[in-house]
CSV table of C-alpha atoms in Angstrom, one decimal:
chain,number,residue,atom,x,y,z
A,10,UNK,CA,11.0,-185.7,255.6
A,11,UNK,CA,11.9,-184.2,258.9
A,12,UNK,CA,15.4,-185.3,258.6
A,13,UNK,CA,15.8,-183.6,255.2
A,14,UNK,CA,14.1,-180.5,256.5
A,15,UNK,CA,16.6,-180.4,259.5
A,16,UNK,CA,19.8,-181.0,257.3
A,17,UNK,CA,18.9,-178.1,255.2
A,18,UNK,CA,17.4,-176.0,258.0
A,19,UNK,CA,20.7,-176.2,259.7
A,20,UNK,CA,22.7,-175.9,256.7
A,21,UNK,CA,20.9,-172.6,255.6
A,22,UNK,CA,21.5,-171.4,259.4
A,23,UNK,CA,25.1,-171.7,259.0
A,24,UNK,CA,25.5,-170.6,255.4
A,25,UNK,CA,22.9,-168.4,253.9
A,26,UNK,CA,24.1,-165.2,255.4
A,27,UNK,CA,27.5,-165.6,253.6
A,28,UNK,CA,26.4,-167.0,250.4
A,29,UNK,CA,26.5,-164.8,247.2
A,30,UNK,CA,23.3,-163.8,245.3
A,31,UNK,CA,24.3,-166.8,242.9
A,32,UNK,CA,24.5,-169.4,245.7
A,33,UNK,CA,21.4,-168.2,247.1
A,34,UNK,CA,19.4,-168.9,243.8
A,35,UNK,CA,21.1,-172.1,243.3
A,36,UNK,CA,20.1,-173.1,247.0
A,37,UNK,CA,16.6,-171.8,246.4
A,38,UNK,CA,16.4,-174.1,243.1
A,39,UNK,CA,18.0,-176.9,245.1
A,40,UNK,CA,15.3,-177.0,247.9
A,41,UNK,CA,12.2,-176.2,245.5
A,42,UNK,CA,12.8,-177.9,242.6
A,43,UNK,CA,13.1,-181.9,243.0
A,44,UNK,CA,9.9,-183.4,243.2
A,45,UNK,CA,11.0,-185.8,246.3
A,46,UNK,CA,13.1,-184.2,249.3
A,47,UNK,CA,14.4,-187.4,249.9
A,48,UNK,CA,16.6,-186.9,246.7
A,49,UNK,CA,18.4,-183.9,248.5
A,50,UNK,CA,19.1,-186.1,251.2
A,51,UNK,CA,20.6,-189.0,249.1
A,52,UNK,CA,22.6,-186.4,247.2
A,53,UNK,CA,23.9,-184.5,250.3
A,54,UNK,CA,24.8,-187.9,251.8
A,55,UNK,CA,26.1,-189.3,248.5
A,56,UNK,CA,24.1,-192.2,248.8
A,57,UNK,CA,23.0,-191.3,245.2
A,58,UNK,CA,25.0,-189.4,242.6
A,59,UNK,CA,23.8,-185.7,242.1
A,60,UNK,CA,22.2,-184.8,238.7
A,61,UNK,CA,24.3,-182.6,236.7
A,62,UNK,CA,21.5,-179.8,236.9
A,63,UNK,CA,22.1,-179.6,240.7
A,64,UNK,CA,25.9,-180.5,240.9
A,65,UNK,CA,27.3,-177.2,242.0
A,66,UNK,CA,29.3,-175.4,244.7
A,67,UNK,CA,26.2,-175.1,246.7
A,68,UNK,CA,25.6,-179.0,246.5
A,69,UNK,CA,29.4,-179.3,247.4
A,70,UNK,CA,28.9,-177.2,250.5
A,71,UNK,CA,25.9,-179.3,251.6
A,72,UNK,CA,27.8,-182.6,251.0
A,73,UNK,CA,30.6,-181.2,253.2
A,74,UNK,CA,28.0,-179.9,256.0
A,75,UNK,CA,26.2,-183.4,255.9
A,76,UNK,CA,29.6,-185.0,256.8
A,77,UNK,CA,29.5,-183.2,260.3
A,78,UNK,CA,33.1,-183.5,260.7
A,79,UNK,CA,32.8,-181.5,263.8
A,80,UNK,CA,30.3,-184.3,265.2
A,81,UNK,CA,27.7,-181.6,266.3
A,82,UNK,CA,24.4,-182.8,267.7
A,83,UNK,CA,21.8,-182.2,265.1
A,84,UNK,CA,18.7,-183.6,266.4
A,85,UNK,CA,16.3,-180.6,265.8
A,86,UNK,CA,15.6,-177.8,263.3
A,87,UNK,CA,17.0,-174.5,264.3
A,88,UNK,CA,14.6,-171.7,265.7
A,89,UNK,CA,13.8,-169.4,262.8
A,90,UNK,CA,15.2,-166.2,264.4
A,91,UNK,CA,18.4,-166.6,262.4
A,92,UNK,CA,16.4,-165.3,259.4
A,93,UNK,CA,16.2,-162.1,261.1
A,94,UNK,CA,19.7,-161.7,262.6
A,95,UNK,CA,22.0,-159.2,260.9
A,96,UNK,CA,24.7,-160.7,258.7
A,97,UNK,CA,28.2,-161.5,260.8
């Protein structure tokens, strides 16, 4: 469960401030509607196919983020201060 939350928290830190209102609503739905948090992880890592109701540009962004092409260390959740930072 920590792995799933860490992935979503790091994704949020990097992306929330540049998402449109529609994308924010899709992200909110994604992290709140599935009954099993592990499903989000499996969809993001492409271990399982994403159900049609969650297949959208935000899920595509999360899948790309999960690939970690920059090989960043993502060992812990970010501090929550980013929620209070002004947009860049």
